[in-house]
Short mmCIF file of C-alpha atoms and ligand atoms in Angstrom, two decimals:
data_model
loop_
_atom_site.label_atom_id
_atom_site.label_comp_id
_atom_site.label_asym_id
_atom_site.label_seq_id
_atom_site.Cartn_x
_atom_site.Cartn_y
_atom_site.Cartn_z
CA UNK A 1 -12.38 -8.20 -28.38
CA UNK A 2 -12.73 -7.76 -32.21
CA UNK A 3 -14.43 -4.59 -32.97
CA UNK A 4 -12.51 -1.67 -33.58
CA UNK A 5 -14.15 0.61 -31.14
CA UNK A 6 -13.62 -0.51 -27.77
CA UNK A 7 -16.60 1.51 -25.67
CA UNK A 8 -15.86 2.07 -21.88
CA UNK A 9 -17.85 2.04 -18.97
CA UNK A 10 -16.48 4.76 -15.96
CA UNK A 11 -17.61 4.74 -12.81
CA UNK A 12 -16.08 7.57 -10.84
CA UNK A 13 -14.82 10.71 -12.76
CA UNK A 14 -12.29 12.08 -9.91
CA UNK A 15 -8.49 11.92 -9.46
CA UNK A 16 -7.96 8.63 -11.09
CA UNK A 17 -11.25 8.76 -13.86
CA UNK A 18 -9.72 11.94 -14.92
CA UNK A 19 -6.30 11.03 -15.73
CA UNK A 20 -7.64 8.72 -17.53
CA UNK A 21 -10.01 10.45 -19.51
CA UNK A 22 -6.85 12.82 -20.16
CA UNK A 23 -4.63 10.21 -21.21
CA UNK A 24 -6.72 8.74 -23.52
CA UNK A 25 -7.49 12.00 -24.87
CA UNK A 26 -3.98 12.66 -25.00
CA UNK A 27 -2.51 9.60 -26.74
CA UNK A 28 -5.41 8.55 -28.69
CA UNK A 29 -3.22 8.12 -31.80
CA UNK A 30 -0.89 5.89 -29.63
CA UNK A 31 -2.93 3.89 -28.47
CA UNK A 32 -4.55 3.02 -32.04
CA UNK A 33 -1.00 2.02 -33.31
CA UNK A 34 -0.52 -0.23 -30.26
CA UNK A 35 -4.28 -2.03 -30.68
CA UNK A 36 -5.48 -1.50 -33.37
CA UNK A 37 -8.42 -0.12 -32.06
CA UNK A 38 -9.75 3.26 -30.29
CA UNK A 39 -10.76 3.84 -26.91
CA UNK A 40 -14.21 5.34 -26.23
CA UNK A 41 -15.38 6.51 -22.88
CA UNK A 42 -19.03 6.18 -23.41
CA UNK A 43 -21.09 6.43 -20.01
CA UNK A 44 -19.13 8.29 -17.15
CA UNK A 45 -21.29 7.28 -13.83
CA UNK A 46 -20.54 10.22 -11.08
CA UNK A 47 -22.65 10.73 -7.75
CA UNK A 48 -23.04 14.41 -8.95
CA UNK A 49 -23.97 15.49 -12.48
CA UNK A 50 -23.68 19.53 -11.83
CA UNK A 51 -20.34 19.08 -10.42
CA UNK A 52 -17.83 21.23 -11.94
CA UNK A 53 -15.62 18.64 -14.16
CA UNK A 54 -11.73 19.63 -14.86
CA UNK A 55 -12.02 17.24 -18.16
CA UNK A 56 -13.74 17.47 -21.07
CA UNK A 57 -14.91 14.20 -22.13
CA UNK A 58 -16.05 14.03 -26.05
CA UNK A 59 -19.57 15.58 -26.53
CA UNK A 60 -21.27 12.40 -27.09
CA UNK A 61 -19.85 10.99 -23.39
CA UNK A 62 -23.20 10.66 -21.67
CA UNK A 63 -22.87 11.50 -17.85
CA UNK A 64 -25.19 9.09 -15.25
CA UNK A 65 -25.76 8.39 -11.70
CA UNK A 66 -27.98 5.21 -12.76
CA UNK A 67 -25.58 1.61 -12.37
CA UNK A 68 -28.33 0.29 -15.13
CA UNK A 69 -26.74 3.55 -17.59
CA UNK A 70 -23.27 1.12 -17.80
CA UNK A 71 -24.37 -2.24 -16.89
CA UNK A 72 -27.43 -2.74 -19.32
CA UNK A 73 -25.49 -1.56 -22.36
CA UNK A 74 -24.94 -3.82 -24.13
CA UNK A 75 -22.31 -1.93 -26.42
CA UNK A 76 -20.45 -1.39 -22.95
CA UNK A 77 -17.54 -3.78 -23.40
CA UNK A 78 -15.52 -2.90 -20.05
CA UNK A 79 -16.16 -1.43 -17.13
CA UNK A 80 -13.39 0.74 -15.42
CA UNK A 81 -14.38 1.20 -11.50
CA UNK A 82 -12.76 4.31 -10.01
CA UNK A 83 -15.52 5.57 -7.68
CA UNK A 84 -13.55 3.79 -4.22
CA UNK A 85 -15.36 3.17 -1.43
CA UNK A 86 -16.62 -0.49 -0.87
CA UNK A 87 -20.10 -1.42 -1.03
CA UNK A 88 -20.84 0.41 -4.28
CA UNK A 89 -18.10 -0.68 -6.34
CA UNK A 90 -18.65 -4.41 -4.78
CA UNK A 91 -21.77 -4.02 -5.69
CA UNK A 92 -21.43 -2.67 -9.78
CA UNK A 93 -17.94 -5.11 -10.10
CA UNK A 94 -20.46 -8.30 -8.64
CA UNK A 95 -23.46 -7.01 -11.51
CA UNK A 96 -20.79 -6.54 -14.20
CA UNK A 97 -18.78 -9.92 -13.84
CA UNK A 98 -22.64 -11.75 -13.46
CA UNK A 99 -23.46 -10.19 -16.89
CA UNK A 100 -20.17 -10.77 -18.20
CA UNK A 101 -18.50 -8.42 -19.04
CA UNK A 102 -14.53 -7.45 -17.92
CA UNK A 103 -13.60 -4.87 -14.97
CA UNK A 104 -10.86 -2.87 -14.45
CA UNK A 105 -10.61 -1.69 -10.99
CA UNK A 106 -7.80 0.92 -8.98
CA UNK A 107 -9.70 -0.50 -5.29
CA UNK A 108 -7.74 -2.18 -3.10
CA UNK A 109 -9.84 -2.00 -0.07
CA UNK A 110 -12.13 -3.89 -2.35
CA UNK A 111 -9.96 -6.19 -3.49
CA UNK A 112 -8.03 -6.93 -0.31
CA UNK A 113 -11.76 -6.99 1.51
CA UNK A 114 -13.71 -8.61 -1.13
CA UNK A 115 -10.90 -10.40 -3.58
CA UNK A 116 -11.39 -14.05 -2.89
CA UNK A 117 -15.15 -13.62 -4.24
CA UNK A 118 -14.60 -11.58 -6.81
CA UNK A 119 -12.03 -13.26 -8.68
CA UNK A 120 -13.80 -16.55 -8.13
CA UNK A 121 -16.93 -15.26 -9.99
CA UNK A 122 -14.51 -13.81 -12.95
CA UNK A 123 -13.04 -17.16 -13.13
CA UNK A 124 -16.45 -18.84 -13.52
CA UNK A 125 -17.47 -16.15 -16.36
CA UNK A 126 -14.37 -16.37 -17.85
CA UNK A 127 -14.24 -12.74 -17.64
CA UNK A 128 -11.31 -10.55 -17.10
CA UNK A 129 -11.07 -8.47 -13.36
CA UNK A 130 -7.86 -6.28 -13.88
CA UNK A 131 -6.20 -4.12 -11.06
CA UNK A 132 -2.85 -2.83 -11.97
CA UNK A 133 -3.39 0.68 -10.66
CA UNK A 134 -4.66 -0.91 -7.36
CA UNK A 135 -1.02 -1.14 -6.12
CA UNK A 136 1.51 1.61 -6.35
CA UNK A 137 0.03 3.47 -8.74
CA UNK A 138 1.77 3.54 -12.26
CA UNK A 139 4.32 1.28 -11.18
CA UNK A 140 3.70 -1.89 -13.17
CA UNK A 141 3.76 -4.40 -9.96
CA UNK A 142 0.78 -6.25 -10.51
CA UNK A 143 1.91 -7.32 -14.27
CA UNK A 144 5.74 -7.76 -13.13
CA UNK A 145 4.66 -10.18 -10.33
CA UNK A 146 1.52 -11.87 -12.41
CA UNK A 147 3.44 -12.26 -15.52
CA UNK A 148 7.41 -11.02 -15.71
CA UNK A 149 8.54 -13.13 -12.31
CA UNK A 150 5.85 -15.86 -12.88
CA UNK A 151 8.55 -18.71 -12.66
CA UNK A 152 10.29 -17.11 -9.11
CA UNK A 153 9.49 -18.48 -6.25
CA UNK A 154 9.44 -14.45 -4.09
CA UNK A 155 11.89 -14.89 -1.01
CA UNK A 156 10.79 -11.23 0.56
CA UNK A 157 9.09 -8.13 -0.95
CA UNK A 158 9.28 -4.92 0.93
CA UNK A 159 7.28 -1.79 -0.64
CA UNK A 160 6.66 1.60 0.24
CA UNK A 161 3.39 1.47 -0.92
CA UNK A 162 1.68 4.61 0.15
CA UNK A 163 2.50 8.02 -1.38
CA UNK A 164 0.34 10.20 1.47
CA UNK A 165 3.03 8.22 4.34
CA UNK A 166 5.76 8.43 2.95
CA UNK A 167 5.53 12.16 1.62
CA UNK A 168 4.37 12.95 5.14
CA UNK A 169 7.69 10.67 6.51
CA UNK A 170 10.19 12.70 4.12
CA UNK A 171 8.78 16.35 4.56
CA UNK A 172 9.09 15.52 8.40
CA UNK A 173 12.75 14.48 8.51
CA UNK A 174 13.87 16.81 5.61
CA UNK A 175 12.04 19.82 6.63
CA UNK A 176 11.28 19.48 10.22
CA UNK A 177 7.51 20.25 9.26
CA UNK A 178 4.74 18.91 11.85
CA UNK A 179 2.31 15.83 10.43
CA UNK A 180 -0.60 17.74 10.28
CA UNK A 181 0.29 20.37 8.02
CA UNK A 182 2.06 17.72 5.74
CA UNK A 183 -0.92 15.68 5.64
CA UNK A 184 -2.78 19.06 4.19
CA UNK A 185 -0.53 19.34 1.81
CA UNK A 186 -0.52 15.92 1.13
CA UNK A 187 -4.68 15.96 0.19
CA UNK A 188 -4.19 18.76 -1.81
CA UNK A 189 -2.29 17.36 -4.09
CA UNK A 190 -4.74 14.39 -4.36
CA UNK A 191 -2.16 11.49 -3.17
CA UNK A 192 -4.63 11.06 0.52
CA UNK A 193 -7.67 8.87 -0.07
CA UNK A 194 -10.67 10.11 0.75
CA UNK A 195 -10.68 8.99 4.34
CA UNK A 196 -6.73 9.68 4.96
CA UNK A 197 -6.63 7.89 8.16
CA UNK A 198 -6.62 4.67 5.83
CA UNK A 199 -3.09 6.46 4.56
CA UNK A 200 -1.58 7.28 8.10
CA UNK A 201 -2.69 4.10 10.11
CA UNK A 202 -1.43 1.46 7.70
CA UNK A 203 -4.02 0.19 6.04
CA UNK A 204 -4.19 1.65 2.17
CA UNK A 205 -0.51 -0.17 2.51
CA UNK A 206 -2.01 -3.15 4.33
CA UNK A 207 -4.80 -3.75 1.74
CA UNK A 208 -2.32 -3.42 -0.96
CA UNK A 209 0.16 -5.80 0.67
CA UNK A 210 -2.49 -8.26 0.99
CA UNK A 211 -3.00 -8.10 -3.00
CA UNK A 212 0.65 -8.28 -3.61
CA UNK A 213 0.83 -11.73 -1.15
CA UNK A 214 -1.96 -12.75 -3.87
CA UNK A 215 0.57 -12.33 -6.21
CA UNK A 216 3.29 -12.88 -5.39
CA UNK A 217 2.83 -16.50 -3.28
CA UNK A 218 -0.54 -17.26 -4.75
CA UNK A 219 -2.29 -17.12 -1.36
CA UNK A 220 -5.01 -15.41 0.12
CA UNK A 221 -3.67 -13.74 3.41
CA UNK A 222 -6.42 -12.16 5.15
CA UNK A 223 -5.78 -8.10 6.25
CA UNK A 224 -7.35 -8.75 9.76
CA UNK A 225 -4.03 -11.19 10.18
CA UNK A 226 -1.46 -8.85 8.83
CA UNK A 227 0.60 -7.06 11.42
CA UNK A 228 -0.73 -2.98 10.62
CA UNK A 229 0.91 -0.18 12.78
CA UNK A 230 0.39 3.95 11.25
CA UNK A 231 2.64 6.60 11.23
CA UNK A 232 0.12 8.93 13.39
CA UNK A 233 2.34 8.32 16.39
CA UNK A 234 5.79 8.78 14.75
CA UNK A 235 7.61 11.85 16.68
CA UNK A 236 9.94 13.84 14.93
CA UNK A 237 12.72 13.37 18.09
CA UNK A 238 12.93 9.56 17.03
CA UNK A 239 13.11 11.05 13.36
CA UNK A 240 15.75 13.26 14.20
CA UNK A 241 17.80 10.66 16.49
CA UNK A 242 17.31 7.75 14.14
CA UNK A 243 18.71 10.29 11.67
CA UNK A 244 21.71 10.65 14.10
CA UNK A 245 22.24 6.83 13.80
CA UNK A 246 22.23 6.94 10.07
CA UNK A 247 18.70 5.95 9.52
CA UNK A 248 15.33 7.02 8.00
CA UNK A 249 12.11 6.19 9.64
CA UNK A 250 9.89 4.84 6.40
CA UNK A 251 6.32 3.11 6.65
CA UNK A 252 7.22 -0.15 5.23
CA UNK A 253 5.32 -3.04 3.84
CA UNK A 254 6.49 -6.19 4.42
CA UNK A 255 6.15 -9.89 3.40
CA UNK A 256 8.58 -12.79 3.96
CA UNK A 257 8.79 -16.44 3.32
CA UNK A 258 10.22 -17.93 6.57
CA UNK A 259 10.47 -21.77 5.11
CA UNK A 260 7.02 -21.76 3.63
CA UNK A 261 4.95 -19.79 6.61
CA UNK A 262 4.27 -16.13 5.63
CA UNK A 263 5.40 -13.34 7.81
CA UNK A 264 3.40 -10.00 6.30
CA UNK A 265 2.86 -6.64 7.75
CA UNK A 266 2.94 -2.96 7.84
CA UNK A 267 4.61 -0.57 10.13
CA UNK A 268 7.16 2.14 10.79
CA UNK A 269 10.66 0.40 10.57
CA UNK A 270 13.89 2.46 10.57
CA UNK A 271 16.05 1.26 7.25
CA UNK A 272 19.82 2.34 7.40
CA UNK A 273 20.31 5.20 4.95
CA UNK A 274 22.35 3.47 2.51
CA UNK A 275 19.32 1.14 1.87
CA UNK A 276 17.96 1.39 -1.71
CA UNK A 277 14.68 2.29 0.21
CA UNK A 278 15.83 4.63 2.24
CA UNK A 279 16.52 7.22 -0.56
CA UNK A 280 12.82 6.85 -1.53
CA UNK A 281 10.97 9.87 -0.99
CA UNK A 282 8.22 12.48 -1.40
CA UNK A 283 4.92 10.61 -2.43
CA UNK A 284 7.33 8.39 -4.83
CA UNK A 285 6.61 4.63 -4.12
CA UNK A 286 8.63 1.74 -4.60
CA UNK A 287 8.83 -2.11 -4.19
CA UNK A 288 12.16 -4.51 -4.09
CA UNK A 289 11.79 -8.38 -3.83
CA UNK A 290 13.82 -11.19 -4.33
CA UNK A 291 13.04 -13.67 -6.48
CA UNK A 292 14.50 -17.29 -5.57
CA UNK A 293 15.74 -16.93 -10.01
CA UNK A 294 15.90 -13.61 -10.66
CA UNK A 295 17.43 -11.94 -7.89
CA UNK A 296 16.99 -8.32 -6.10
CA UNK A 297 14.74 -6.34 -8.10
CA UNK A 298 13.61 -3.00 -7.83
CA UNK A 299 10.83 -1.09 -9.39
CA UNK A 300 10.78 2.90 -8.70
CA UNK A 301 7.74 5.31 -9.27
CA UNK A 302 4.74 7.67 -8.82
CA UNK A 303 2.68 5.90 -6.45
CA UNK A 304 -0.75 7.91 -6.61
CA UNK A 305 -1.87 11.19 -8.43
CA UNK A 306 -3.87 11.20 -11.57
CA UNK A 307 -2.07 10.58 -14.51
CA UNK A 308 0.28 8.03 -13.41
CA UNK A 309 -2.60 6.07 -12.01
CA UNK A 310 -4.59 6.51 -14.76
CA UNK A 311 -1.58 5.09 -16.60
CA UNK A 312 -1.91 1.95 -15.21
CA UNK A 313 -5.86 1.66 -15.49
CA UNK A 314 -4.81 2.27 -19.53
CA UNK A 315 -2.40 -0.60 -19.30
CA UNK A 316 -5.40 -2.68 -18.30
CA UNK A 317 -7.74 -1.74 -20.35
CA UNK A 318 -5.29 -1.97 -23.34
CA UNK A 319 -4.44 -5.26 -22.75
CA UNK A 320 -7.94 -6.60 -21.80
CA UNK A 321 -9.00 -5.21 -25.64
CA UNK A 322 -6.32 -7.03 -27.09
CA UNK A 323 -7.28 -10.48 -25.74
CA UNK A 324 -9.54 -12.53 -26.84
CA UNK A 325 -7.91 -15.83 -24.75
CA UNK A 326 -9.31 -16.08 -20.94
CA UNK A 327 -8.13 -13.23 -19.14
CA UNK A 328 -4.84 -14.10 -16.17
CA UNK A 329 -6.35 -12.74 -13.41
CA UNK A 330 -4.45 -13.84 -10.45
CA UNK A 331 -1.59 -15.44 -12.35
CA UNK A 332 -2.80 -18.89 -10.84
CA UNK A 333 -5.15 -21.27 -12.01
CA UNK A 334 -7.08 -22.17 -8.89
CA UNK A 335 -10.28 -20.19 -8.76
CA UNK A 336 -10.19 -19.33 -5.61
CA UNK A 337 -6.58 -19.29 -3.90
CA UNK A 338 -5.76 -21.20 -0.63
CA UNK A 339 -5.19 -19.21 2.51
CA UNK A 340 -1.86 -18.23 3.51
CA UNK A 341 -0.20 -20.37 6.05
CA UNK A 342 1.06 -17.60 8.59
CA UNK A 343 4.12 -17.04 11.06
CA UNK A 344 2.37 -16.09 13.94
CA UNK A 345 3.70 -12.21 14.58
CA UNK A 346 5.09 -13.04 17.97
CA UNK A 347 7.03 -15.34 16.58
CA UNK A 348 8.60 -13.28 14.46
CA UNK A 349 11.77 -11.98 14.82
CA UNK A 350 13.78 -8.23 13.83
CA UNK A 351 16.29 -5.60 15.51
CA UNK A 352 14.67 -2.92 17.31
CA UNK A 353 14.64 0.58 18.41
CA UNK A 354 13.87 1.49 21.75
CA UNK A 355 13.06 4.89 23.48
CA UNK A 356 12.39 5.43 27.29
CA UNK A 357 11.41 8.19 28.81
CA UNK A 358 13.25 8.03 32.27
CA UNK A 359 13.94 9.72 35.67
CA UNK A 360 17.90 10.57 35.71
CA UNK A 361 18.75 8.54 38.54
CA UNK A 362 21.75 5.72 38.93
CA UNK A 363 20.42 1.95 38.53
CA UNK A 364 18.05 3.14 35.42
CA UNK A 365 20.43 2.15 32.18
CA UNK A 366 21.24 -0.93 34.64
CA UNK A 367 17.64 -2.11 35.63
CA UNK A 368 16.39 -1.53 31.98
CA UNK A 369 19.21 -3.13 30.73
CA UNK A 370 18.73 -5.85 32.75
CA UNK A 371 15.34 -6.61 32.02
CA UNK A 372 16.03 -6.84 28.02
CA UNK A 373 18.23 -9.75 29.28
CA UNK A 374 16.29 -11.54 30.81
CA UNK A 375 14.05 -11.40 27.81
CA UNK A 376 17.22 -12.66 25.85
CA UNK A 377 17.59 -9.11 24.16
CA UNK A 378 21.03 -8.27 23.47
CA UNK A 379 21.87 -4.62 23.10
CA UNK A 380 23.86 -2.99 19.86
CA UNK A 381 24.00 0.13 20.98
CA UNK A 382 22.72 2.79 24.07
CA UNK A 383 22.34 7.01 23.88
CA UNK A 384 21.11 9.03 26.53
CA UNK A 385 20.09 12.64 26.06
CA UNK A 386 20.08 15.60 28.88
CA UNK A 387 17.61 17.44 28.29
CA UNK A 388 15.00 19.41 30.96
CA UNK A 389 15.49 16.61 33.65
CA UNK A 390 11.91 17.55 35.00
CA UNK A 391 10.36 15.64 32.45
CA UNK A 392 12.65 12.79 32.13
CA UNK A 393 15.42 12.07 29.79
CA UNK A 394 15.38 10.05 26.67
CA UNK A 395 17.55 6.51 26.90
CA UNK A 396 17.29 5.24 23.27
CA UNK A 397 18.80 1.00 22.80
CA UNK A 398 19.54 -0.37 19.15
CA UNK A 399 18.99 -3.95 19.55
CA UNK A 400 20.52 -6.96 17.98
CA UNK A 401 17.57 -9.37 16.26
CA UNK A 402 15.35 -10.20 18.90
CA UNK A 403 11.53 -12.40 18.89
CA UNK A 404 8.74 -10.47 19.23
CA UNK A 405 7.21 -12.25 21.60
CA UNK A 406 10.31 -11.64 23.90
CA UNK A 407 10.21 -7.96 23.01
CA UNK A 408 6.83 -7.49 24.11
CA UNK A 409 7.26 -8.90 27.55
CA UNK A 410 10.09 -6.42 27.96
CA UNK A 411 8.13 -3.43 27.43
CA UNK A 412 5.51 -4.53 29.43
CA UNK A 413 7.80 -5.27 32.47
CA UNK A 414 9.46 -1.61 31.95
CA UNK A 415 6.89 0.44 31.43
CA UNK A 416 6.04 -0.47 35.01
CA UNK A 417 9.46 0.44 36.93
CA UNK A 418 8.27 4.18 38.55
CA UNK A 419 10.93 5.77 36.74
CA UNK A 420 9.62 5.22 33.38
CA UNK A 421 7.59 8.46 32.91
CA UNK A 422 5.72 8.00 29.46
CA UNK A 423 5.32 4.83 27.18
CA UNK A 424 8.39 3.14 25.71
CA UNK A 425 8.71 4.12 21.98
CA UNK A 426 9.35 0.87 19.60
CA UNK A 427 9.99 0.35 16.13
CA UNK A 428 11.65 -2.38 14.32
CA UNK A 429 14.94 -2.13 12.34
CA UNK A 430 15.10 -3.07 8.72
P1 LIG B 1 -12.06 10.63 -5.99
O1 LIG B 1 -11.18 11.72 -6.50
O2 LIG B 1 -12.72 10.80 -4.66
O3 LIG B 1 -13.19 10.39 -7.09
C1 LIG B 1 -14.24 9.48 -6.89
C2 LIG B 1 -15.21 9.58 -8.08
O4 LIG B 1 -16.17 8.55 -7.97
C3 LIG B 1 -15.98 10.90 -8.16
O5 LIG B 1 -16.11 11.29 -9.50
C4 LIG B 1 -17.34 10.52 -7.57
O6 LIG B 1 -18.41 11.26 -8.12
C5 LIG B 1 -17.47 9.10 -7.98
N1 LIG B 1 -18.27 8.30 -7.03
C6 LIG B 1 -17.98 8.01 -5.75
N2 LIG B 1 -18.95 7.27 -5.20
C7 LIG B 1 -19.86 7.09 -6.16
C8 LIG B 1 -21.12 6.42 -6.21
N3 LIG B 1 -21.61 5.78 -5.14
N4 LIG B 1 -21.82 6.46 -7.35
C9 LIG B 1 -21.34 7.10 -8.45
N5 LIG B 1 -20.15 7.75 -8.48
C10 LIG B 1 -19.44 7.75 -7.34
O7 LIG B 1 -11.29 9.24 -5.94
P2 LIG B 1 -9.90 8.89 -6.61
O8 LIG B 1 -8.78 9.48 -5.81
O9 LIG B 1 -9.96 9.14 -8.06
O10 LIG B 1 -9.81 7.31 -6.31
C11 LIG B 1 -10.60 6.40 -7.04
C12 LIG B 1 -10.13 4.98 -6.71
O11 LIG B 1 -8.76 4.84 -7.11
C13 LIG B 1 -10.14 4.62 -5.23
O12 LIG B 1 -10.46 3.24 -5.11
C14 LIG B 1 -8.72 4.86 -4.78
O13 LIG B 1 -8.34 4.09 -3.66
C15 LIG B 1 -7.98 4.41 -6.02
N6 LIG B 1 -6.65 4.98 -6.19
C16 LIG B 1 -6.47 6.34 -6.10
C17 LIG B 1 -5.22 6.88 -6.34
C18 LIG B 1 -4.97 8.36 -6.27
O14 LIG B 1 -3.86 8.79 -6.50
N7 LIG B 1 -5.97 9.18 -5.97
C19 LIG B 1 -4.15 6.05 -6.65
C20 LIG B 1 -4.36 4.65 -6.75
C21 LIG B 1 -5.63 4.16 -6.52
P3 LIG B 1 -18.52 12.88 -7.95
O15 LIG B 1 -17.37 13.43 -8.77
O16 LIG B 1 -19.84 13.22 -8.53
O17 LIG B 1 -18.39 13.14 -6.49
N1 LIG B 2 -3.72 7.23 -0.92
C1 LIG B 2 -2.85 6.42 -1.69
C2 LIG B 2 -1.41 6.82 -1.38
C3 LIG B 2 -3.15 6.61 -3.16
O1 LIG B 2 -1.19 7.85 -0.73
O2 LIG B 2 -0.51 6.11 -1.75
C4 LIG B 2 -2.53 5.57 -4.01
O3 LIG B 2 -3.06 4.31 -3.77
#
């Protein structure tokens, strides 16, 4: 882009547009030295034009609620999509690639929903579609795996990937404080999307697993495939007694190359609490792969909130007004990227943490026991609690690694016996 004013198109002036707004406000003269060129929000497109706005955009900002406002402009040279949702920003990103001009987007439901179209029709304009704040907030994952680890071939990548779940998994273990009034706290600070079940069941971290796999193996693993399990049903007793064991309970994202099928998914896993992840906490985010060249590597950072996400949407737009080559997209050349070949999730295999709710009578431990052999189940390691025998006692069994499919049959077989009195608790171990 040559000239000297580069004039923005925003869609969406809340948690993210502001920080951005701010930022550039902020570090105008910065950003000059770095491009050459300054940064001009022109049109801001809201839903609401008496809202109350906690930024100031300059006086000549003109505010909208018509799409035609940003996409008929023709002095419009990118347009930043921060509204969320899906079938308006789908619908402005489609328009703005058509007429040609570059995108810079923060939506992963979008982008794990609507990705394989979207980048197919930038590729075919030769237009840029950039998403850095779509994953992990400011952490710079998108450009590390698109650009920095280009050459590694990614073993595993495991991320905590969503501030709201893992704020809500730390407050509960550290504090003792019940889900729902973390969750509160956790929209008030603006890290919960709009719809925060999308946080608590799995799937903000599922759709931006499914854009890291993009990444990161250059294939296009569907979310309806990935493995997604929430936190809603985490109870603090298997906090506290996975605590006991010396672990945390963390919503983990999780992708692995099992000799060229991909195993990907999202769920509650305990992680021993020397692992680098397991120190992780508050709304922080973080992501550590292995690279078949490079190694373990680690990056460590604010995973939502305004500023650092508008950080990365900066980063975007920055370096989409300093090209002037065809824009790197998806870090692969094919326009549209083949689907993932995929370990089927039964077939996968993990240790495992097991709760039962029993009657305390003899032949329990045994008969329980018994059945995780005969699924081929070995067992690491057995607690049982006394509490108020009346409404059964816990039994909790560490496994060692163990196929899912074999797991599964077990817990359907137990749950059965009359003695079981509630449904068998299960998470894997990391
Ligand atoms: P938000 O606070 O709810 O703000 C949404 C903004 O978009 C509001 O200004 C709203 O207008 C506008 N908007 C929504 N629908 C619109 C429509 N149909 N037409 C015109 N304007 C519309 O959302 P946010 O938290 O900033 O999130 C924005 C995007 O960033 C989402 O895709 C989200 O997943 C992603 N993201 C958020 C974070 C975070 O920390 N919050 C982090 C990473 C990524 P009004 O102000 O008039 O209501
Ligand atoms: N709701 C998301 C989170 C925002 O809690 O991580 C960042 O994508």
């Amino acid at each position: 882009m040559n000239n000297t004013v580069i004039n923005l198109g925003l869609a969406g002036l809340g948690t993210v547009g502001s920080g951005l707004v701010k930022i550039i406000q902020e570090n105008n003269d910065w950003i000059v030295r770095r491009l050459g060129k300054t940064l001009k929000v022109k049109t801001i497109m809201v839903r609401d034009l008496d809202k109350p706005r906690n930024v100031v955009p300059s006086a000549d900002t003109t505010f909208t609620t018509s799409i035609e406002d940003l996409l008929g402009d023709p002095q419009i040279d990118i347009i930043v999509e921060l509204a969320g949702g899906i079938e308006f920003p789908r619908q402005l990103i489609t328009q703005a690639l058509e007429r040609g001009k570059s995108v810079v987007t923060a939506n992963k439901a979008l982008l794990a929903e609507h990705g394989p179209e979207l980048f197919e029709l930038a590729a075919a304009k030769g237009v840029g579609l950039y998403y850095e704040a779509s994953v992990a907030g400011g952490i710079p994952i998108v450009q590390t795996l698109k650009e920095s680890l280009a050459g590694n071939r990614i073993k595993t990548l495991t991320g905590i990937l969503n501030g709201t779940a893992n704020f809500i998994m730390s407050e509960m273990s550290e504090k003792g404080e019940d889900f729902s009034t973390v969750l509160a706290k956790a929209q008030d600070k603006g890290y919960a999307e709009a719809d925060p079940t999308l946080d608590i069941e799995g799937i903000d971290a599922a759709h931006k697993l499914v854009v890291l796999i993009r990444l990161a193996y250059g294939q296009d693993f569907p979310l309806e495939r990935l493995i997604i399990e929430g936190i809603s049903k985490v109870d603090q007793f298997d906090i506290s007694l996975a605590r006991e064991f010396g672990y945390r309970v963390k919503l983990l994202a999780q992708v692995r190359d099992k000799s060229g099928l991909l195993q990907g998914g999202v769920y509650p896993a305990l992680l021993r609490q020397d692992h680098i992840l397991a120190k992780v906490d508050g709304p922080f985010n973080a992501i550590l792969l292995e690279g078949n060249a490079v190694g373990p590597v680690m990056l460590y950072g604010q995973g939502a909130g305004d500023l650092p996400t508008g950080s990365a949407v900066l980063a975007d737009i920055m370096a989409l007004a300093r090209t002037d080559s065809a824009p790197n997209n998806t870090g692969f050349l094919e326009a549209r990227l083949p689907q993932a070949q995929i370990l089927a999730p039964e077939r996968t295999v993990f240790r495992h943490y097991f709760r039962f709710t029993v009657l305390d009578r003899p032949g329990v431990m045994a008969s329980i026991a018994g059945v995780m052999g005969e699924h081929n189940i070995s067992i690491a390691q057995v607690v049982q609690r006394q509490c108020a025998p009346e409404a059964g006692v816990p039994i909790v069994f560490l496994s060692h690694s163990a196929q899912m499919n074999n797991v599964s049959a077990a817990l359907e077989t137990i749950k059965k016996f009359s003695f079981v009195l509630a449904p068998p608790v299960h998470y894997r171990i990391i």
